[in-house]
XYZ file of C-alpha atoms in Angstrom:
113
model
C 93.110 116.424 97.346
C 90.303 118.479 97.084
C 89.338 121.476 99.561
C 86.359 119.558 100.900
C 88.298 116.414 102.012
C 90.975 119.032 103.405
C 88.559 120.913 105.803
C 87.709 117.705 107.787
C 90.809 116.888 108.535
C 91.209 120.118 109.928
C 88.318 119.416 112.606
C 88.301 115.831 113.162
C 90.652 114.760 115.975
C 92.145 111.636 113.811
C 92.731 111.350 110.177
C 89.751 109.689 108.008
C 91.079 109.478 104.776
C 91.428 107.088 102.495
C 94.286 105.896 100.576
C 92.938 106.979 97.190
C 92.728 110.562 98.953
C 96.407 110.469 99.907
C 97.477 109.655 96.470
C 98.280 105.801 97.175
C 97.100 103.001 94.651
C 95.848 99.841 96.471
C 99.222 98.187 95.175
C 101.280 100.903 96.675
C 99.784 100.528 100.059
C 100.078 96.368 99.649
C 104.312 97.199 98.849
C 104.546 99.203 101.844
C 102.501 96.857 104.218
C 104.377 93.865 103.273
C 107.525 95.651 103.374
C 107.040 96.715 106.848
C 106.017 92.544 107.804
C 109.107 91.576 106.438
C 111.297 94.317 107.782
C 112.475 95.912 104.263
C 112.587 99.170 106.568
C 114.582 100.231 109.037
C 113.189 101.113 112.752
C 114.303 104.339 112.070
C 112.688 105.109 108.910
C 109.481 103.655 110.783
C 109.564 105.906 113.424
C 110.124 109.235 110.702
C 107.161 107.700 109.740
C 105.038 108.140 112.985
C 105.705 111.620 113.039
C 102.714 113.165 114.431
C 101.622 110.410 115.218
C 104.003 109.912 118.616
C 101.011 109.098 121.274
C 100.367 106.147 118.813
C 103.636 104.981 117.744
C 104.359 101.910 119.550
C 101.051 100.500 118.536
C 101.184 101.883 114.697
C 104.675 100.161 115.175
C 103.241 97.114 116.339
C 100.505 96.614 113.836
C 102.118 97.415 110.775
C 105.522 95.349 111.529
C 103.677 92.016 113.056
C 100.181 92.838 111.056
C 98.311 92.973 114.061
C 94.967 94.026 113.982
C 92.821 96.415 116.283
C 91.261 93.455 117.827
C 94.795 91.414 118.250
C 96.369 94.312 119.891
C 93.158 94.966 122.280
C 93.456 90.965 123.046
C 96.921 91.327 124.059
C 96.185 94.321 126.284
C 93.628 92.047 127.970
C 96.273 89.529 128.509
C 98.165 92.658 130.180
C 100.833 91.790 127.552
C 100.539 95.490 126.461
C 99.480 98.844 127.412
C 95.632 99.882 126.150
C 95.647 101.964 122.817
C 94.658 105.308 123.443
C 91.832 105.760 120.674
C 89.155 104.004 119.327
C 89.501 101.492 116.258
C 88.524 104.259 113.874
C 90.795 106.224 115.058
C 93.116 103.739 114.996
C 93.225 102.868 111.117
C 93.160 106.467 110.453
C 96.293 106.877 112.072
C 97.746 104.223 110.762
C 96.823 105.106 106.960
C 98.680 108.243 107.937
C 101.588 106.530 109.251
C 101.556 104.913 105.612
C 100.988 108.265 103.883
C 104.285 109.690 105.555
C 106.072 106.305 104.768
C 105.716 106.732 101.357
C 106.399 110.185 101.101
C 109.502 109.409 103.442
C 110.882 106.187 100.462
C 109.687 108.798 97.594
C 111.858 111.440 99.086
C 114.725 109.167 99.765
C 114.501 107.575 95.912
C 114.114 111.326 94.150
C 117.515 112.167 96.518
């Protein structure tokens, strides 16, 4: 990751990154998105996952093991099914592209061990 992309994480208040930037291939991040649908991980791997991340984490949660969207999860808060999320949909995806950054960091450790 270059020094540039490095500085503005430093200074913006959620991650903006892109997969590329993390070191994730498109294919990667479609493995670990499906495996989290179909529950290939457990709930506590998910949640070393969200570290960092813990004002998010039920919604990261959420999303990534039901594939909810931003816009489903607002919709369900306007049903008063669930609580509001806390950040803006930006926001939002950045986090959660973290959340898969540290997942796969957390399966490459757990493989190389």
């Amino acid at each position: 990751m270059s020094k540039g992309n490095l500085s503005r994480t430093e200074y913006q208040r959620a991650p903006r990154l892109g997969y590329s930037e993390y070191g994730m291939s498109r294919e990667r991040y479609l493995e670990l998105c499906n495996g989290c649908a179909k529950g290939k991980y457990s709930p506590e791997i998910l949640s070393k996952a969200c570290r960092g991340l813990e004002f998010i984490k039920p919604w990261i949660i959420l999303s990534v093991t039901k594939s909810k969207s931003y816009d489903a999860l607002r919709i369900k808060w306007q049903l008063k099914e669930i609580e509001q999320i806390p950040c803006c949909r930006t926001d939002f995806y950045g986090f959660r592209r973290k959340f898969y950054h540290n997942l796969d960091v957390i399966l490459r450790e757990e493989c190389s061990a």
